[in-house]
mmCIF file of C-alpha atoms in Angstrom:
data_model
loop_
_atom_site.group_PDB
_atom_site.id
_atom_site.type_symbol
_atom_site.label_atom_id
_atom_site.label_comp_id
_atom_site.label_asym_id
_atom_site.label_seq_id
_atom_site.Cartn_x
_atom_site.Cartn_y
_atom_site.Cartn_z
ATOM 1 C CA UNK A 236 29.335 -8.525 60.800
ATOM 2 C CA UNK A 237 29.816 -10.795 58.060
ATOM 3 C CA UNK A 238 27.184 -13.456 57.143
ATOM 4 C CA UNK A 239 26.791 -15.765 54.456
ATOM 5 C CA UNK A 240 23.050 -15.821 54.064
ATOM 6 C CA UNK A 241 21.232 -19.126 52.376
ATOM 7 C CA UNK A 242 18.211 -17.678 50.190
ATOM 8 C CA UNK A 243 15.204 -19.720 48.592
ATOM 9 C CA UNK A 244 16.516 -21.831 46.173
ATOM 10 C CA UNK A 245 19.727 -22.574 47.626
ATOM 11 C CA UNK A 246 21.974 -19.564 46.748
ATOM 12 C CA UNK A 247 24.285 -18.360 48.848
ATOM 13 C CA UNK A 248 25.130 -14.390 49.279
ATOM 14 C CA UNK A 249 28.490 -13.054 51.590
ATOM 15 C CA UNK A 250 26.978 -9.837 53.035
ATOM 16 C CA UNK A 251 27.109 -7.541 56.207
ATOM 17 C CA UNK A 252 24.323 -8.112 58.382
ATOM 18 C CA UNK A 253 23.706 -6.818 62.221
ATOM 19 C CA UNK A 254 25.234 -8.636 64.930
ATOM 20 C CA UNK A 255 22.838 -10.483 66.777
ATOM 21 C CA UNK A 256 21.073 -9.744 70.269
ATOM 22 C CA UNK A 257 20.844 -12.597 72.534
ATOM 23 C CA UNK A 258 17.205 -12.931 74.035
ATOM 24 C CA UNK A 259 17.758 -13.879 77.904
ATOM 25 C CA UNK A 260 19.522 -16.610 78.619
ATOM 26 C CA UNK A 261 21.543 -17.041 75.553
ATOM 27 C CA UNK A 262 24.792 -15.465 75.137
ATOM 28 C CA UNK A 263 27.058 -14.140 71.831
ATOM 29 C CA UNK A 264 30.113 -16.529 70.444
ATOM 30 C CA UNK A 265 32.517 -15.018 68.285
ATOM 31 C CA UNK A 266 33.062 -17.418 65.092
ATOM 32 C CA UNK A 267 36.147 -18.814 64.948
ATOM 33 C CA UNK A 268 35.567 -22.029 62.488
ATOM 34 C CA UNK A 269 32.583 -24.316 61.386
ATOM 35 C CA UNK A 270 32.441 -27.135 58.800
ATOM 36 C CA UNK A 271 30.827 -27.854 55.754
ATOM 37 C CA UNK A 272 30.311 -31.287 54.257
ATOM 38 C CA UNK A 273 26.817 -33.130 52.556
ATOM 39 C CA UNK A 274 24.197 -31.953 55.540
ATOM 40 C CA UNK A 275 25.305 -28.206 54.150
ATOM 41 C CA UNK A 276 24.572 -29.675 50.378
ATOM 42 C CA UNK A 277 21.409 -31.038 51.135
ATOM 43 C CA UNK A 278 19.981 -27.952 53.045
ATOM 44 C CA UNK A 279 20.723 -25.986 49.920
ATOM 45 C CA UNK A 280 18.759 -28.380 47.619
ATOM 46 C CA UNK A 281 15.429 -27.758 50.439
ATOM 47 C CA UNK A 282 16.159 -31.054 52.200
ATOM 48 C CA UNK A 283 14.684 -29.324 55.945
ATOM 49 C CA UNK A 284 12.715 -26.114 56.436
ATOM 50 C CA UNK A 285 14.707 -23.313 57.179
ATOM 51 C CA UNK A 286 11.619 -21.631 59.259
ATOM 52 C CA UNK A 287 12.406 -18.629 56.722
ATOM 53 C CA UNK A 288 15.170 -16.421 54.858
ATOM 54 C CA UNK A 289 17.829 -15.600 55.095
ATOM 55 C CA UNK A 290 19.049 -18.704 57.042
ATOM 56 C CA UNK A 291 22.874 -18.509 58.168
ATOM 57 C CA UNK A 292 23.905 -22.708 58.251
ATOM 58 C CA UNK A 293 26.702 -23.797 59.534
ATOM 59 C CA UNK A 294 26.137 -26.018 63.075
ATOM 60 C CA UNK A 295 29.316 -26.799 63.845
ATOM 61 C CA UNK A 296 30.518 -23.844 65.988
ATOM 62 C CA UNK A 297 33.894 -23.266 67.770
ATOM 63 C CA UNK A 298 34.159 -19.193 68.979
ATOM 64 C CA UNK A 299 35.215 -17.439 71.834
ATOM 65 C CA UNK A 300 32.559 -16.426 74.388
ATOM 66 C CA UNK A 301 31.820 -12.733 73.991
ATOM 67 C CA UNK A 302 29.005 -11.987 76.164
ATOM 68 C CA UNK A 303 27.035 -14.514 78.619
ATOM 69 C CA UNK A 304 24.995 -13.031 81.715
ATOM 70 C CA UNK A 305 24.976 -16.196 83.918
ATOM 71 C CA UNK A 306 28.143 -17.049 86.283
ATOM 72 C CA UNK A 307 27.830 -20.631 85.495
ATOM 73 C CA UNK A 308 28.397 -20.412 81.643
ATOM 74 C CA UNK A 309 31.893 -20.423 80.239
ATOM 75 C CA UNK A 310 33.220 -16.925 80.988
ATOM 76 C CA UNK A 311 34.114 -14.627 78.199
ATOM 77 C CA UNK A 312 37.203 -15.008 76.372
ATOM 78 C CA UNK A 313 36.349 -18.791 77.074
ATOM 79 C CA UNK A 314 37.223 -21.141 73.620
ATOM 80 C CA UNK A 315 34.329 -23.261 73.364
ATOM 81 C CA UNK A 316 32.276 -25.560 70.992
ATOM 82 C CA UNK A 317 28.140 -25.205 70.897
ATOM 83 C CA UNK A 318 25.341 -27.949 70.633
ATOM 84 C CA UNK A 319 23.566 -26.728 67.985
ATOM 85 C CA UNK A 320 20.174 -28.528 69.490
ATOM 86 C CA UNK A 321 17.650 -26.232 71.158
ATOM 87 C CA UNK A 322 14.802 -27.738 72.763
ATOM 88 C CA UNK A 323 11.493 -25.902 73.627
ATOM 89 C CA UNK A 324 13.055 -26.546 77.424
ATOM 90 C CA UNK A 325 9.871 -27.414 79.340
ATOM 91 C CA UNK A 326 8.293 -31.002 76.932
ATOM 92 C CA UNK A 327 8.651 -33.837 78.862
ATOM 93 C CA UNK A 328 10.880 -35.079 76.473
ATOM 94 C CA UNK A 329 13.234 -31.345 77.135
ATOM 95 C CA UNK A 330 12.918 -32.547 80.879
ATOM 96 C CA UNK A 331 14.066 -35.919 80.729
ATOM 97 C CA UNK A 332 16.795 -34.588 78.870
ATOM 98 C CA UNK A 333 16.082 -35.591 75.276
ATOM 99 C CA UNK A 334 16.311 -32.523 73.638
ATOM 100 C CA UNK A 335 16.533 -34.024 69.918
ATOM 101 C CA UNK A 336 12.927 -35.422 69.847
ATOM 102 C CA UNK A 337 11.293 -32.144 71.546
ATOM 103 C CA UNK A 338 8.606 -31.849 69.068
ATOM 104 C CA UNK A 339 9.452 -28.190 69.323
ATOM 105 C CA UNK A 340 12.971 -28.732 69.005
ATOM 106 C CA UNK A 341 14.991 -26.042 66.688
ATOM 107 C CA UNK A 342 18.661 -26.495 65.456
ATOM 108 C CA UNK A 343 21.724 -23.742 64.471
ATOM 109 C CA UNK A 344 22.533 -23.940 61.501
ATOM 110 C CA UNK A 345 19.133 -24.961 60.150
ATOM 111 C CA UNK A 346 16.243 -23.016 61.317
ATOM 112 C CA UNK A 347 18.115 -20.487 64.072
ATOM 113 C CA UNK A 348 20.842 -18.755 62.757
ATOM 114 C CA UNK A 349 24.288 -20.945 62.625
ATOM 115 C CA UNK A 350 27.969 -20.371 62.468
ATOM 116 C CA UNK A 351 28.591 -19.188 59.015
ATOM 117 C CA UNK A 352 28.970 -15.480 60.107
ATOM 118 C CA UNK A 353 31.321 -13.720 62.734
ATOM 119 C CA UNK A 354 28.780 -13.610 65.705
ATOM 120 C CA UNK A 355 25.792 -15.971 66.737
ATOM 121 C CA UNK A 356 23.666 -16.202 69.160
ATOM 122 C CA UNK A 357 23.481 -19.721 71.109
ATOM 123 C CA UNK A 358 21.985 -20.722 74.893
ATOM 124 C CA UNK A 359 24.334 -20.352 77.294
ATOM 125 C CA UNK A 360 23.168 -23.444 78.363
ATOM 126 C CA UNK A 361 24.680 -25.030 74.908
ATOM 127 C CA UNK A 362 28.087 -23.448 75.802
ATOM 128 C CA UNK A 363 30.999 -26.417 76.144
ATOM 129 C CA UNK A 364 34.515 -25.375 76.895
ATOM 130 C CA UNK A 365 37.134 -27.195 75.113
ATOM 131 C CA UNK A 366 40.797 -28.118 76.021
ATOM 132 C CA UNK A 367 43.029 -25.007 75.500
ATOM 133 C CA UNK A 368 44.749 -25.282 72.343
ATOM 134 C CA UNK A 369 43.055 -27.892 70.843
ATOM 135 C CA UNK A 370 43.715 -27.806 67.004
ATOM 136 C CA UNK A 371 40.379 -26.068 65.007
ATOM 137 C CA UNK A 372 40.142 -29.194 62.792
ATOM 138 C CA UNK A 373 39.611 -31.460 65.551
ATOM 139 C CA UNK A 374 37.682 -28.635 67.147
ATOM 140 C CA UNK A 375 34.752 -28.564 64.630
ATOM 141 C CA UNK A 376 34.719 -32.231 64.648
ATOM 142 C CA UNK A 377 33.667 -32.139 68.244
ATOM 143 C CA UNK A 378 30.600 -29.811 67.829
ATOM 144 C CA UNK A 379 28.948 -32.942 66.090
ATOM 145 C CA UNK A 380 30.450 -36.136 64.466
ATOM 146 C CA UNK A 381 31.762 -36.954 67.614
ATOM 147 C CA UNK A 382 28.854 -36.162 69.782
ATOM 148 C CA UNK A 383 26.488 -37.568 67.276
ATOM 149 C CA UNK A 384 28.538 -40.795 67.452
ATOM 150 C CA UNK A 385 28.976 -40.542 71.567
ATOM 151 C CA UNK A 386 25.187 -40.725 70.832
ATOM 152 C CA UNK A 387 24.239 -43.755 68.929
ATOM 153 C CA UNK A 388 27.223 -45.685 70.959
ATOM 154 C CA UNK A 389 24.926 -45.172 74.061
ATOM 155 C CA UNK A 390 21.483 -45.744 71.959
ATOM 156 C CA UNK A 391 23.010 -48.929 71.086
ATOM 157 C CA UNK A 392 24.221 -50.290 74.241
ATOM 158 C CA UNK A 393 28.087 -50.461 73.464
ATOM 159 C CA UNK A 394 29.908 -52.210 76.295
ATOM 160 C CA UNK A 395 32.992 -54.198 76.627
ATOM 161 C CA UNK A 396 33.165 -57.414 74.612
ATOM 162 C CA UNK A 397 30.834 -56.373 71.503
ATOM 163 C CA UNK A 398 31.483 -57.443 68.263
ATOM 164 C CA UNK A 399 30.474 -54.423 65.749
ATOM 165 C CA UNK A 400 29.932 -53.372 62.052
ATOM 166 C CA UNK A 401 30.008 -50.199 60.918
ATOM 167 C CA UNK A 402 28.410 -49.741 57.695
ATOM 168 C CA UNK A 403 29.598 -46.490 55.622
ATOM 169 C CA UNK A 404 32.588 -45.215 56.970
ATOM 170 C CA UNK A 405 31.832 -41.776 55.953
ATOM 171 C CA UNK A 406 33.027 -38.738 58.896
ATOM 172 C CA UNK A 407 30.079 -40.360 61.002
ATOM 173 C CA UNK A 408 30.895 -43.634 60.358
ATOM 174 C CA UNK A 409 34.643 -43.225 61.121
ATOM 175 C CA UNK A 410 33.966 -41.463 64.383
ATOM 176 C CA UNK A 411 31.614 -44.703 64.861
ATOM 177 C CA UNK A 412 34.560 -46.873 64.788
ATOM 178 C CA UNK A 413 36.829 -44.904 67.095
ATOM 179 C CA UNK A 414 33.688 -44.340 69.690
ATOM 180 C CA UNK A 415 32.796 -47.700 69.998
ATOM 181 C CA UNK A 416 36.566 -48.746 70.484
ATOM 182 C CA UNK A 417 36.481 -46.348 73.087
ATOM 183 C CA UNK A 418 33.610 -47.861 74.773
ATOM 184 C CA UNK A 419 34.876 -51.249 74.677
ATOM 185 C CA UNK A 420 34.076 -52.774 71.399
ATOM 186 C CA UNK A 421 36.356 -55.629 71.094
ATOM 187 C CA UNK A 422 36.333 -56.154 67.412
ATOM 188 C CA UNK A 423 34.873 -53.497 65.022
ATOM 189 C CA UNK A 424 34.539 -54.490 61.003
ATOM 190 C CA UNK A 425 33.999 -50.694 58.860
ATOM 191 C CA UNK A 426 32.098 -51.730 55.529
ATOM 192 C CA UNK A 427 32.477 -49.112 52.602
ATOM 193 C CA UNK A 428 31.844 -49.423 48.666
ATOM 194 C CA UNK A 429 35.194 -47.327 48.646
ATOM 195 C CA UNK A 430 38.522 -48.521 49.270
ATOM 196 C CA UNK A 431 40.210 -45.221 50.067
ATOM 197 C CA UNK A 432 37.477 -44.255 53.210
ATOM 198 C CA UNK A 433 38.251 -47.981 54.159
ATOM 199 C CA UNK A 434 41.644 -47.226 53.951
ATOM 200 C CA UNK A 435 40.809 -44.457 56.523
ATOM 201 C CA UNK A 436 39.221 -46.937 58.446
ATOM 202 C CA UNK A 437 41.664 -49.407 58.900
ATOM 203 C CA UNK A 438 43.527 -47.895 61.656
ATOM 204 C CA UNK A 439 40.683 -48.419 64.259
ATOM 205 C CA UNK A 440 39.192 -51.496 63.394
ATOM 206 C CA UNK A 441 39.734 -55.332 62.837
ATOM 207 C CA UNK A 442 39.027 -55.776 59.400
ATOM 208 C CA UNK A 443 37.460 -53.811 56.351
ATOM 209 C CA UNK A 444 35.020 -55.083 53.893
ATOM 210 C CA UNK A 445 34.278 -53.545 49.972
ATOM 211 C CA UNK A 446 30.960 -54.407 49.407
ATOM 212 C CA UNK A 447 30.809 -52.661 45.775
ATOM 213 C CA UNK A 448 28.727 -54.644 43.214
ATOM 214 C CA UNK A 449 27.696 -57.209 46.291
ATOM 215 C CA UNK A 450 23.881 -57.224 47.052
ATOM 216 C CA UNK A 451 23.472 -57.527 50.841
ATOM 217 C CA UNK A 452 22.973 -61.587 51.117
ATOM 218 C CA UNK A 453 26.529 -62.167 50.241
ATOM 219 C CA UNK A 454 27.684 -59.003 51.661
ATOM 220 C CA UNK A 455 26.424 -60.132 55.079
ATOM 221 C CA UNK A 456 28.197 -63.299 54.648
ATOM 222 C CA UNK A 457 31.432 -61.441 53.445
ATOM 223 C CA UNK A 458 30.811 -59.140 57.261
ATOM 224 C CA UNK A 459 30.404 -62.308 58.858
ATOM 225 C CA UNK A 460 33.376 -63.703 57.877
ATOM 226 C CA UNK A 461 35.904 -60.695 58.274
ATOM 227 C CA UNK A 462 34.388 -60.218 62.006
ATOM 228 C CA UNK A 463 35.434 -63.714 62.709
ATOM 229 C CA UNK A 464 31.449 -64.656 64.020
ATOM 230 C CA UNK A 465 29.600 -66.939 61.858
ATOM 231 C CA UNK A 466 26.819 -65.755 64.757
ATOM 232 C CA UNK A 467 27.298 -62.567 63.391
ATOM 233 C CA UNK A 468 27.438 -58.856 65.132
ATOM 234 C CA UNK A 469 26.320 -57.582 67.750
ATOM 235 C CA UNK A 470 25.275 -54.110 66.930
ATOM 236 C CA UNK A 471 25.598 -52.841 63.471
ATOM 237 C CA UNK A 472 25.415 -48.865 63.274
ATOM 238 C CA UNK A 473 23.862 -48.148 59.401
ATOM 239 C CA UNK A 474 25.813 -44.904 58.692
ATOM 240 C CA UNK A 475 25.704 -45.227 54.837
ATOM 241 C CA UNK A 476 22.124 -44.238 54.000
ATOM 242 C CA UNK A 477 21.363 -46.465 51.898
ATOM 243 C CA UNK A 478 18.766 -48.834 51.930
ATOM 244 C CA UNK A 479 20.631 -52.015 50.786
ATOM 245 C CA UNK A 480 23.075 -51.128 53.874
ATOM 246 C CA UNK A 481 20.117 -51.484 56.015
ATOM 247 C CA UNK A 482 19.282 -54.810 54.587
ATOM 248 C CA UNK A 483 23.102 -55.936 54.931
ATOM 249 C CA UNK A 484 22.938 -54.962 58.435
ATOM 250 C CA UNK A 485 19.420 -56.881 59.470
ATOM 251 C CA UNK A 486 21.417 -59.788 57.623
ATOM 252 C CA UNK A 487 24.611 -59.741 59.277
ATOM 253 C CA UNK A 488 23.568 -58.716 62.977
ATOM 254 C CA UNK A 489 23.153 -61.508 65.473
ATOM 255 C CA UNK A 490 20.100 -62.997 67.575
ATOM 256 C CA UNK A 491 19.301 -60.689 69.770
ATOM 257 C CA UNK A 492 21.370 -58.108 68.591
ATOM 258 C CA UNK A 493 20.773 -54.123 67.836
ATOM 259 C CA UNK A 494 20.806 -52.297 64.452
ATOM 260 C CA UNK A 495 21.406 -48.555 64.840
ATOM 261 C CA UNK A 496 20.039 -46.306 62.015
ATOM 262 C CA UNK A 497 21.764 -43.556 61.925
ATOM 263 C CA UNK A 498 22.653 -42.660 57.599
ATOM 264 C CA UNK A 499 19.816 -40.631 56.203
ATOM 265 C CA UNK A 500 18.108 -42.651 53.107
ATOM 266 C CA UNK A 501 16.522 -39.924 51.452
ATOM 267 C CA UNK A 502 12.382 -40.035 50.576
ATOM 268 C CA UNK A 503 10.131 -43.263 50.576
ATOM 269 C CA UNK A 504 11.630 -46.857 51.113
ATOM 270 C CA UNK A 505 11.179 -49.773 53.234
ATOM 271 C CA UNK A 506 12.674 -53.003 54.462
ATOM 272 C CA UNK A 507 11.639 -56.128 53.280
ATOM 273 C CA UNK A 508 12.227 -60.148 54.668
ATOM 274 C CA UNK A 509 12.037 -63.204 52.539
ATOM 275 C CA UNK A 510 9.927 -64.274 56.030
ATOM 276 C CA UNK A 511 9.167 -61.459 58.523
ATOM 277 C CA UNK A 512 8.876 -64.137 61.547
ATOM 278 C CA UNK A 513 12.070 -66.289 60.430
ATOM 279 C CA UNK A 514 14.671 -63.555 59.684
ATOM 280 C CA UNK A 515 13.481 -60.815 61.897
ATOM 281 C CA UNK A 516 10.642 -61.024 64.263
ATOM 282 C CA UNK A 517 11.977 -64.657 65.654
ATOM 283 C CA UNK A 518 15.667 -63.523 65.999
ATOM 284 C CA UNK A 519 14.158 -60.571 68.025
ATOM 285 C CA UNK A 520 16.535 -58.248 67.053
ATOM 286 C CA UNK A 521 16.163 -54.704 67.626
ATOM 287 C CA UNK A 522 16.153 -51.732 65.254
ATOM 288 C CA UNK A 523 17.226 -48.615 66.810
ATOM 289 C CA UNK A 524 17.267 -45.246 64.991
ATOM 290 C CA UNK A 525 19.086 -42.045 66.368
ATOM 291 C CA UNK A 526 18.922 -38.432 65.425
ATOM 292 C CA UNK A 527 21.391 -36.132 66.706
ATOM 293 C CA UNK A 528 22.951 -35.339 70.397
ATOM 294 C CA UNK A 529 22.097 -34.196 74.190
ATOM 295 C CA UNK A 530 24.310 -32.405 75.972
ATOM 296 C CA UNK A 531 25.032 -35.414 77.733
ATOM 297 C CA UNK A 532 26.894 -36.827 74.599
ATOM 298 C CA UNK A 533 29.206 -33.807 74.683
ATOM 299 C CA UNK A 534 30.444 -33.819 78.253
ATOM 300 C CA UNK A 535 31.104 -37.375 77.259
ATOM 301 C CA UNK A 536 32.326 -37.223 73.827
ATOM 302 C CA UNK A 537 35.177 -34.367 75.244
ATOM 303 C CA UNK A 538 36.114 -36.540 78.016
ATOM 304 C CA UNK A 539 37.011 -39.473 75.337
ATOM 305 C CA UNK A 540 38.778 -36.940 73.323
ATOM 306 C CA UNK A 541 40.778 -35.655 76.255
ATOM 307 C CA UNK A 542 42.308 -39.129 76.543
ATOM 308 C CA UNK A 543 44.232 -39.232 73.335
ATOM 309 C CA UNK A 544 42.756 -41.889 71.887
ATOM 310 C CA UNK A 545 40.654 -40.322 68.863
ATOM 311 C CA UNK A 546 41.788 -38.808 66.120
ATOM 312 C CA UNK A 547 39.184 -36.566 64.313
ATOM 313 C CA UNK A 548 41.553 -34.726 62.074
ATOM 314 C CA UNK A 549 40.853 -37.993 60.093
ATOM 315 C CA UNK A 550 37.810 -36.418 59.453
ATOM 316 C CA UNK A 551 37.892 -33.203 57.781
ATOM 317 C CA UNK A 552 39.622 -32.468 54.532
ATOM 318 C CA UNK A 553 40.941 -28.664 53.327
ATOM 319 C CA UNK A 554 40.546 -25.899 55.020
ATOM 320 C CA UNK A 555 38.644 -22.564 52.947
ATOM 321 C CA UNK A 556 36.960 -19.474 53.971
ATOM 322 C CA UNK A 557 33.530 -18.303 54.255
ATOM 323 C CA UNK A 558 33.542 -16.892 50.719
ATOM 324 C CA UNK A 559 34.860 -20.614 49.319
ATOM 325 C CA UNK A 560 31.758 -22.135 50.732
ATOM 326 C CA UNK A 561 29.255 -21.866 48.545
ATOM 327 C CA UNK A 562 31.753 -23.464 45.256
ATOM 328 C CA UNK A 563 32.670 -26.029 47.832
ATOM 329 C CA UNK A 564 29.347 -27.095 48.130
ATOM 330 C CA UNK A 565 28.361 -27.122 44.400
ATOM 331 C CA UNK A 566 31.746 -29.563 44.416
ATOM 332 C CA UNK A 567 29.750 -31.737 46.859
ATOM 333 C CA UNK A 568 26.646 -31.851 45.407
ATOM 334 C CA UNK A 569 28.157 -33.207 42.362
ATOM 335 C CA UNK A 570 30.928 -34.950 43.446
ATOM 336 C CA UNK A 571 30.523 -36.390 47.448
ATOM 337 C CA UNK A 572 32.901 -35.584 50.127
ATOM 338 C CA UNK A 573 35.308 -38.500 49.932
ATOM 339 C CA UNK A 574 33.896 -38.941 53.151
ATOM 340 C CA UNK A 575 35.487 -35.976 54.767
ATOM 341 C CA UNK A 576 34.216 -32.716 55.741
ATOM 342 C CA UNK A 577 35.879 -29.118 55.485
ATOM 343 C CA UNK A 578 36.807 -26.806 58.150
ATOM 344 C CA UNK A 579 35.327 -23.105 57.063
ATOM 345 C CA UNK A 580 37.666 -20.812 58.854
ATOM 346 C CA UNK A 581 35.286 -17.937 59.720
ATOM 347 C CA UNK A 582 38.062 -15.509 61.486
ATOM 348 C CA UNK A 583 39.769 -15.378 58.231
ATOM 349 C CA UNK A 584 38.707 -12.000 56.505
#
């Protein structure tokens, strides 16, 4: 099969490999399409240990089922998407059904072999069919941003009536905005140094906010203002990765209210309070960080897409081929994403 293999150092080599041989209890997914954005960028530049090399990346994965052994997993022939999670399966964090903090967890894409090639190997466990003819760019989009999101909603407590900020309105951040409308967010305010990913925005939330060249004290008040709350938000999900965005959000998050870290700031940091007791510890507000999905959040997350109401081909841009990847992702690296990600059409030879 075709593979395109990640070697030390970040280069990238389109070559034929074996087809992989499912150990018991996982099953073989023929390729059809993944997606490649910044994760795929930063993996290159060492960001997480591959566990060794070659590594295939790629963990969005939408195939067809070409060999399972258990009746209960999708069939063969079956279109589905894959969570690219794998815990150890017998933690008592596996058990309770918190895969993503297994301390033994592994992930597709980054240390197990992902979708980048014509075959991989997944648990059939991992296996989630999707609605017959559902377009490929939504598809991908389903196999993470909108899990991921379906996540954090839940981590957060989203219920009918919340006021919410979405800081960084990015593919994650957008799916943010749509999720938590879904769940019954009654106004949602997307915040963006970018007008055009606002722009993107706009169609699923109340109001939009440019904080570019505004340090977080007036940016809060700017938040504050467009969400119609001088109380300020309920929960604010942090999807930027930045760490002034996580001081905007402490500032413009109510009493009692939740702020959900879910952007990535890269290295050392920390948060800081001109007084710890008056503008945090006394408001008890809570600070929430997520990483990643259960299977839970896709069963979920398909169920809100099955209604209509989301649109995740706002999320992902062109569409290339496996041997466009690895120039796509040099354009990243330099350049950003425009806060879209593109759909790598494996079947295409």
């Amino acid at each position: 099969m075709r593979a395109l293999g990640m070697y030390e150092g970040g280069r990238l080599e389109l070559e034929e490999t074996a087809i992989p041989q499912p150990p018991p209890g996982w099953g073989l997914v023929r390729s059809i399409a993944s997606a490649a954005g910044l994760f795929q960028a930063q993996m290159l530049s060492g960001m997480l240990p591959t566990d060794g090399y070659p590594r295939i990346l790629g963990h969005e994965i939408v195939g067809e089922v070409a060999q399972v052994t258990s009746d209960a997993a999708p069939q063969e022939g079956s279109m589905v998407i894959v969570d690219a999670v794998v815990g150890c399966s017998v933690c008592e964090w596996c058990i309770t059904g918190d895969d993503m903090i297994c301390p033994w967890m592994r992930h597709l894409g980054i240390n197990i072999d992902g979708g980048f090639a014509d075959y991989v190997a997944v648990p059939e466990s991992h296996m989630f069919p999707i609605k017959p003819g559902t377009p490929v760019e939504e598809a991908v989009m389903l196999g993470s941003a909108l899990p991921a999101s379906v996540h954090a909603a839940r981590r957060a407590g989203v219920r009918g009536g919340h006021r919410v900020v979405v800081t960084g309105v990015g593919s994650i951040g957008l799916t943010i905005c749509q999720v938590a409308r879904a769940m019954g967010a009654t106004s949602v305010v997307a915040v963006d140094i970018a007008d055009d990913r606002l722009d993107a925005a706009a169609p699923w939330t109340d109001g939009v906010v440019n904080v570019s060249g505004v340090g977080p004290k007036d940016a809060a008040h700017l938040v504050r203002e467009a969400l119609g709350s001088p109380a300020g938000a309920d929960i604010v999900f942090e999807a930027a990765g930045h760490i002034d965005s996580v001081d905007l959000g402490l500032r413009a998050v109510r009493r009692g209210g939740t702020v959900l870290l879910m952007g990535i700031c890269e290295g050392r940091t920390s948060i800081t309070f001109d007084s710890f007791l008056r503008d945090f510890l006394s408001r008890e507000v809570s600070l929430v960080t997520t990483f990643g999905f259960t299977r839970q959040d896709f069963v979920i997350g398909n169920r809100l897409h099955a209604t209509g109401n989301l649109d995740l081909t706002a999320l992902t841009g062109e569409t290339i081929t496996l041997e466009q990847v690895p120039a796509a992702l040099a354009e990243i690296a330099t350049s950003g994403t425009l806060g879209k990600r593109l759909v790598v059409d494996v079947a295409i030879s």
